[in-house]
Coordinates of C-alpha atoms in Angstrom, one line a residue:
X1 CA 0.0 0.0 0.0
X2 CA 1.3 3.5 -1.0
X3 CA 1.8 5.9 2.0
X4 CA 1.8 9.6 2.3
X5 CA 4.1 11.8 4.3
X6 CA 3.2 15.2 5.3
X7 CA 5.8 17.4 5.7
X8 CA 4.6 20.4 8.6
X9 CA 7.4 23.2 7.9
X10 CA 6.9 25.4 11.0
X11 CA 8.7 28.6 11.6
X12 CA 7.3 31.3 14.0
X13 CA 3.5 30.4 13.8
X14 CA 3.2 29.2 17.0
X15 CA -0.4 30.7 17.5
X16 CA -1.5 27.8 14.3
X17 CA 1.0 25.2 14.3
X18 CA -0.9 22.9 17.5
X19 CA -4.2 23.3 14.7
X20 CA -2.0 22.0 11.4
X21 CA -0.5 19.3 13.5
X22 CA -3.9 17.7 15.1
X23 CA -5.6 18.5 11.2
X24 CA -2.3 16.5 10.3
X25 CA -2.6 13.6 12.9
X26 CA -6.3 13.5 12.1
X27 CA -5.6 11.8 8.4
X28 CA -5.9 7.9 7.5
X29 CA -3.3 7.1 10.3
X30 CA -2.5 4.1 9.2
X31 CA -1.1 5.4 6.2
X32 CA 0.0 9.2 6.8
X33 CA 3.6 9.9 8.4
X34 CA 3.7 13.3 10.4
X35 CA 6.9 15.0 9.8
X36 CA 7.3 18.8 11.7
X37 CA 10.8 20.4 10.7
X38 CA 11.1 23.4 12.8
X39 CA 13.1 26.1 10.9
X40 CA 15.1 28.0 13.9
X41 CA 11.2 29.1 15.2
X42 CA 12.2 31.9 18.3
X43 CA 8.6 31.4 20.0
X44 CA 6.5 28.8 21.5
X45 CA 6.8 26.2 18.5
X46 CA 9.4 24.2 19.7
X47 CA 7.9 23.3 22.9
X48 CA 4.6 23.0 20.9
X49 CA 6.3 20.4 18.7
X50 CA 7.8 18.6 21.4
X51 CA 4.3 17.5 23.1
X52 CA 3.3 15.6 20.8
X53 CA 6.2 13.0 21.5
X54 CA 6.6 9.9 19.7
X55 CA 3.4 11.0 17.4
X56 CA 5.4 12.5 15.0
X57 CA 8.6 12.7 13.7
X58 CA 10.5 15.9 14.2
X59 CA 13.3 18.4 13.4
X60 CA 15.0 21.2 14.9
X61 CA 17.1 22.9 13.0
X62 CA 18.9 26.7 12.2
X63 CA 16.9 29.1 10.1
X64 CA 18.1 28.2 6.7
X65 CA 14.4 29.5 4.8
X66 CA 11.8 27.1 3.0
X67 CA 13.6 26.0 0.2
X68 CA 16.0 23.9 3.3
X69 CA 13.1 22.6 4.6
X70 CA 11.6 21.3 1.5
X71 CA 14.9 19.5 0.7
X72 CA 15.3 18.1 4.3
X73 CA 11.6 17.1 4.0
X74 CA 12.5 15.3 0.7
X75 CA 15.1 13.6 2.0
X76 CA 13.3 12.2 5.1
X77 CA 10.3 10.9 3.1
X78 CA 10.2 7.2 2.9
X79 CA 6.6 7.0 1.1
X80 CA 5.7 7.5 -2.2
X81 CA 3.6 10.3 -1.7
X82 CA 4.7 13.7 0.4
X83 CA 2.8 16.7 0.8
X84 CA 4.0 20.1 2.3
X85 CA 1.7 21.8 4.8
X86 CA 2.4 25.0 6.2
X87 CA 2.4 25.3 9.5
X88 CA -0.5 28.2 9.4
X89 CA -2.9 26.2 7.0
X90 CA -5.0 22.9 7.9
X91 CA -6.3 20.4 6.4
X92 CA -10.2 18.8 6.6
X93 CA -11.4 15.6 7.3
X94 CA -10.8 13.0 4.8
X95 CA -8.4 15.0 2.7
X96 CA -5.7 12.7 2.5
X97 CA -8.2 9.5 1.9
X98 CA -9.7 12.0 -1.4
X99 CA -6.0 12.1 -2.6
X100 CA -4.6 8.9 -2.3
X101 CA -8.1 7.5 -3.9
X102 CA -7.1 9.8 -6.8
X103 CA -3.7 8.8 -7.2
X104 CA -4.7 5.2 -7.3
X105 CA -7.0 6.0 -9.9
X106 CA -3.8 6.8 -12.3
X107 CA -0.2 7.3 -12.9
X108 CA -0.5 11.2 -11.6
X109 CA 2.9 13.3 -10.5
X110 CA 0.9 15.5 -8.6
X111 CA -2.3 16.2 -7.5
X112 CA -3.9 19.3 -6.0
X113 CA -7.1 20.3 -4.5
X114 CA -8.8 23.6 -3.5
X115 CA -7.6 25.5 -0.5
X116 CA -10.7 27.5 1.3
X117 CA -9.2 30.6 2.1
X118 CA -10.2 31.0 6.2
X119 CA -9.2 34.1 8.5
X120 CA -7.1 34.0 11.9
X121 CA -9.8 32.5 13.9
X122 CA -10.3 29.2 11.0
X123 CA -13.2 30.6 9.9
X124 CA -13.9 30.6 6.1
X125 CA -14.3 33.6 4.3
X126 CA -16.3 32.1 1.3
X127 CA -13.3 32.5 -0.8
X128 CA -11.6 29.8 -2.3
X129 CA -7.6 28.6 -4.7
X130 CA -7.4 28.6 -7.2
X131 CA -10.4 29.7 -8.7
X132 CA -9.9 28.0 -11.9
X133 CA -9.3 24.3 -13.1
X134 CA -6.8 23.4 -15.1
X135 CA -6.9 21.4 -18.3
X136 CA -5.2 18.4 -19.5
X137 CA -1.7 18.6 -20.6
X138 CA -0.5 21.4 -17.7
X139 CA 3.1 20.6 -18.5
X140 CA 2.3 21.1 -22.3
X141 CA 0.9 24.3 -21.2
X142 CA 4.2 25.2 -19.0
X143 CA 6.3 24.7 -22.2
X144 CA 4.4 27.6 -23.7
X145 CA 4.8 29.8 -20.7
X146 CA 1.5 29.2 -19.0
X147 CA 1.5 29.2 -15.3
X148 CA -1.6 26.4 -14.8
X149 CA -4.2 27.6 -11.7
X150 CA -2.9 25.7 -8.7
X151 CA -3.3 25.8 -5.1
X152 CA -1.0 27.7 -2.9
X153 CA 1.8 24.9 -1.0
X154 CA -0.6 23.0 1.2
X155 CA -2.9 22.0 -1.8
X156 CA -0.3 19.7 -3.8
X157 CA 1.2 16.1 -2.8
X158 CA 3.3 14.9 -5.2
X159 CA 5.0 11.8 -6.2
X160 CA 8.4 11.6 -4.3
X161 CA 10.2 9.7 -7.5
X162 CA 9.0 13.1 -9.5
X163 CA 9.8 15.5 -7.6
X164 CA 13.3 14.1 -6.8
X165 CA 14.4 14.7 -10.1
X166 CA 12.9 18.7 -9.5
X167 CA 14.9 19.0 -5.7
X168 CA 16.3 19.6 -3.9
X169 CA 16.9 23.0 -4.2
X170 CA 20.2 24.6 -4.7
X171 CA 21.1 27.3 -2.0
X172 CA 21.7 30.1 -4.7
X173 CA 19.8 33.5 -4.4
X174 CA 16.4 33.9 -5.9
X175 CA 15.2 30.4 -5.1
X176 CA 15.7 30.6 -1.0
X177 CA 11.9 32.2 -1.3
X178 CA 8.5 30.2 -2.4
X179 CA 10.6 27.3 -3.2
X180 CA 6.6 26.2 -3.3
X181 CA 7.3 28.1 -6.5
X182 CA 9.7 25.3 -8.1
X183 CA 8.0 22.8 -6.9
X184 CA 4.5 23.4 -8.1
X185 CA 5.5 24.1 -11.9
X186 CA 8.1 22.1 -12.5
X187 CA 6.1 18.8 -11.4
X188 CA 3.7 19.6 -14.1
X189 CA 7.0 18.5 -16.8
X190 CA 7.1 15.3 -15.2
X191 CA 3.6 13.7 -15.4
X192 CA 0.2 14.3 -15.5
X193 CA -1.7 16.7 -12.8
X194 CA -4.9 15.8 -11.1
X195 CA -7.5 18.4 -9.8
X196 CA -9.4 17.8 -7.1
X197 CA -12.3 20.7 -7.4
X198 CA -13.0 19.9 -4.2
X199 CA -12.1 22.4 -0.7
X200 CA -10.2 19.8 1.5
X201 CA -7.4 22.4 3.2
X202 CA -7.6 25.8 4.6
X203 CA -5.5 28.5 3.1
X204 CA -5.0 30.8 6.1
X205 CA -4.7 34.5 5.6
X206 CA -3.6 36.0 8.9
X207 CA -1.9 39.5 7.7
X208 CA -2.3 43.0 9.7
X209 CA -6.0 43.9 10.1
X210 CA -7.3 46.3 7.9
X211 CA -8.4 49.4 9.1
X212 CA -12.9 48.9 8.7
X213 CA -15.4 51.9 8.1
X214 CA -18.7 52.3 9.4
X215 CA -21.4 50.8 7.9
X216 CA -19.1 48.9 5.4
X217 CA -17.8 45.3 5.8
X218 CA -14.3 45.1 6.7
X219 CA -11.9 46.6 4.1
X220 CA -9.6 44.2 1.7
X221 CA -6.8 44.7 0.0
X222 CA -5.5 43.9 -3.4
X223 CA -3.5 40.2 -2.6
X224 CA -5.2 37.8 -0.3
X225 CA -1.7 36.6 0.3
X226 CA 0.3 36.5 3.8
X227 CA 2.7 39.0 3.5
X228 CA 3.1 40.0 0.2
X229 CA 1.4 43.4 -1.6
X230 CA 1.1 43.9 -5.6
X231 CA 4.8 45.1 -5.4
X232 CA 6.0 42.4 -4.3
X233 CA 4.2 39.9 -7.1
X234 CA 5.3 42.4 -9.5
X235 CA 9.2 41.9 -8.4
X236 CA 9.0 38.8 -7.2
X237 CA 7.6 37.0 -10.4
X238 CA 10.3 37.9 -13.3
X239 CA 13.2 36.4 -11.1
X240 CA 11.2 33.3 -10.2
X241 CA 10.4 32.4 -13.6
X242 CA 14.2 33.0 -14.7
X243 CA 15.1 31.2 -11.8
X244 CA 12.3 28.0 -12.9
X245 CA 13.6 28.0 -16.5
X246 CA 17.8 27.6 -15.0
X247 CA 16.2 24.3 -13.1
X248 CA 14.8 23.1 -15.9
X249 CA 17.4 23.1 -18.3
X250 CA 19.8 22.1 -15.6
X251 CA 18.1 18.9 -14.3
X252 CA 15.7 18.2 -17.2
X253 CA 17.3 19.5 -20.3
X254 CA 14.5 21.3 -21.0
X255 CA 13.7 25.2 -22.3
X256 CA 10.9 27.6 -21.5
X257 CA 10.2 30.5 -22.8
X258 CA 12.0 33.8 -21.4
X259 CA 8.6 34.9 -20.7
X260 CA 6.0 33.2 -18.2
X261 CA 2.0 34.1 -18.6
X262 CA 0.0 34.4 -16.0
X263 CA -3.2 36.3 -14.6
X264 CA -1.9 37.0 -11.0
X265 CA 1.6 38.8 -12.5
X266 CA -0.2 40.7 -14.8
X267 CA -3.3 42.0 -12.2
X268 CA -0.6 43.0 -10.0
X269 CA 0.6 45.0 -12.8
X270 CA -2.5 46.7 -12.7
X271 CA -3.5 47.4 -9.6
X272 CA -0.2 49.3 -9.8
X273 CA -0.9 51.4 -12.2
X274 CA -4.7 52.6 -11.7
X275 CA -5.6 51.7 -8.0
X276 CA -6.0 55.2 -6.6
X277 CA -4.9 56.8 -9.8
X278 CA -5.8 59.7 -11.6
X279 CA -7.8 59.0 -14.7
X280 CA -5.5 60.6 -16.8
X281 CA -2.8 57.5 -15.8
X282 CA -5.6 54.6 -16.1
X283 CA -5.7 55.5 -20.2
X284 CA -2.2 55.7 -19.9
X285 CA -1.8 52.1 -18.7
X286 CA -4.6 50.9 -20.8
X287 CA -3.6 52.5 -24.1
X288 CA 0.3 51.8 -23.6
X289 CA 1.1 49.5 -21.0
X290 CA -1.7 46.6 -21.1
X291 CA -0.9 44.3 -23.8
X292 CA 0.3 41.7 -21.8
X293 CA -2.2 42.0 -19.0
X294 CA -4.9 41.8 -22.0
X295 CA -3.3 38.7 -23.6
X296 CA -3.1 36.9 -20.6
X297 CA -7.0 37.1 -20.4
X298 CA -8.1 36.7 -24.3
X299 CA -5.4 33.8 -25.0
X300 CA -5.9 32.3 -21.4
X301 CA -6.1 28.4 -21.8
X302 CA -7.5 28.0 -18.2
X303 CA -10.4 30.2 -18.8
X304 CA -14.1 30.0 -20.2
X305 CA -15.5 33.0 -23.1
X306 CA -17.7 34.0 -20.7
X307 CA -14.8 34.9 -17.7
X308 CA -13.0 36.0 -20.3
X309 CA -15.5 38.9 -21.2
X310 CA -16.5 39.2 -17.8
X311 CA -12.6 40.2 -16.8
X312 CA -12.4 42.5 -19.9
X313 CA -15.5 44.3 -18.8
X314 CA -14.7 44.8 -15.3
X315 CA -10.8 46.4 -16.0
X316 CA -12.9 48.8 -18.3
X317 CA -14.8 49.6 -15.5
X318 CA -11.5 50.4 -13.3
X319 CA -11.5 53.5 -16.5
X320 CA -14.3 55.2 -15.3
X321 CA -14.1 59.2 -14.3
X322 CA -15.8 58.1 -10.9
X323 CA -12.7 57.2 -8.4
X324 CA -14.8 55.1 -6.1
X325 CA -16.4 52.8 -8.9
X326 CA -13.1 52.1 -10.5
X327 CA -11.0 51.6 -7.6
X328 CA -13.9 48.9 -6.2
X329 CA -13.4 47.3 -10.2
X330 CA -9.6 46.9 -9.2
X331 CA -10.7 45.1 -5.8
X332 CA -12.9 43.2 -7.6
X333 CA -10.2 41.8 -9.8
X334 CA -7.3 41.4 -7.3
X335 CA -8.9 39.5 -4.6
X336 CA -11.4 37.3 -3.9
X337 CA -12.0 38.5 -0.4
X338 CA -13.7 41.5 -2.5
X339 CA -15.8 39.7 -4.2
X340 CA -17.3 37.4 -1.2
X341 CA -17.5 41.2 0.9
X342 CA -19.5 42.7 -2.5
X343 CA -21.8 39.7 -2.2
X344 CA -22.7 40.1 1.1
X345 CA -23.4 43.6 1.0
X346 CA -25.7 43.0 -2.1

């Protein structure tokens, strides 16, 4: 019988880590191993970890970032199946049972499954990642530059024997952050990718409360993700992809493009150049500066005609004269959180 090992990698969360653990522990025991490698954590985790005795396996170890603890997790994992949960997300009842039924049902190198995104107390927000499905043939997709819709890091196990000939990592700069990143993508070049479109984890987003009005729900802002603002996508994404297309070549002898597609780069594009804006640089983007952002709706593999004009539509209403209707057209687009507070409000 195939096995699973989930891999907890725990730095600094120790206000969530006793919740991924138990979610962890509460999987088809007889065929999940619980591995917590504890990245140089300087708060309670340790002594969190450390309860749970002989119930899991565990590592301490100096802050090295993820991409170390995804190699070390690698190397540990005596199954043929490992998935990487972070230490702030959970996962729900009968997860792991969903996935390994789905890996037995073919030859798969990875497969995912929707993340509901939940707040700092576990409760969901009505959100949900990816909010797409993706097609047949992701790694055909990848060769073209497509980044497929996937789940953040807690929503993928993988097939050890493919993902071994992605990591481990190498410690050079660049590829110490979202080693997720490598992992994710370059799986899809090995084998076929199963979607589950089901929500079986919880994607936790636990930044600094925003400041909430009167009257209003509370306020979003443009990334639902921990830690990272629409500057940050913007710089981060170029050196990833460079970075992704050096691993390729080096351990698969492949090419991609110099270019990667994808929605999320090119929104964060936006939101940089009209949220808040005056109008008079809104035409400016659309006229000069949108071509990508346009293409990686119209030519979008991932996507149905109808979300296609949908998208257009709405970033033609981030053009209007009327600052508040645009910039709520710009929330609309960036996150999801906006669109579950627009519903409730309606």
């Amino acid at each position: 019988m195939k096995d699973i090992t989930i891999v907890i990698c725990s730095y600094n969360y120790e206000r969530f880590l006793r919740e991924a653990i138990d979610s962890a522990l509460a999987q088809e025991p007889d065929r999940t191993h619980v591995v917590v490698i504890d990245d140089g954590s300087t708060d309670g985790s340790r002594a969190i970890i450390e309860s749970y005795g002989d119930r899991i396996a565990s590592v301490m170890k100096e802050n090295g970032g993820q991409a170390s603890a995804y190699n070390l997790g690698l190397e540990l994992a005596d199954t043929e199946y490992i998935l990487y949960l972070d230490s702030d997300d959970v996962l729900y009842e009968g997860a792991i049972a969903r996935v390994l039924d789905a890996f037995e049902s073919g030859q798969y190198a990875k497969v995912q499954f929707r993340l509901s995104v939940i707040d700092g107390e576990s409760v969901r927000t009505g959100a949900h990642v990816p909010n797409s499905t993706p097609p047949a043939g992701c790694g055909q997709l990848l060769r073209r530059g497509w980044l497929y819709p996937s789940p953040p890091a807690s929503g993928n196990v993988y097939r050890v024997s493919a993902l071994r000939r992605i990591l481990p990592l190498p410690k050079a700069k660049g590829r110490g952050i979202a080693a997720d990143f490598f992992a994710i993508y370059g799986i899809a070049l090995l084998g076929d990718v199963m979607a589950i479109d089901e929500e079986l984890g919880g994607y936790r987003v636990h930044g600094p409360k925003p400041e909430s009005k009167q009257g209003t729900d509370r306020q979003v802002g443009l990334s639902i993700a921990n830690c990272q603002d629409v500057n940050e996508v913007v710089n981060a994404f170029p050196h990833r992809w460079a970075a992704l297309r050096q691993l390729v070549n080096e351990r698969l002898g492949e090419e991609l493009p110099e270019r990667g597609l994808d929605f999320s780069y090119e929104k964060a594009h936006l939101c940089m150049r009209v949220y808040n804006a005056p109008l008079w640089k809104r035409w400016k983007w659309v006229l000069f500066e949108s071509g990508q952002y346009f293409r990686s709706i119209v030519a979008n593999p991932f996507w149905s005609v109808r979300k296609k004009i949908s998208a257009i539509a709405l970033t033609f209403a981030c053009l209007v004269p009327l600052r508040r209707i645009s910039d709520l057209a710009v929330l609309y687009i960036a996150n999801p959180l906006a669109r579950q507070a627009h519903a409730r409000r309606s």
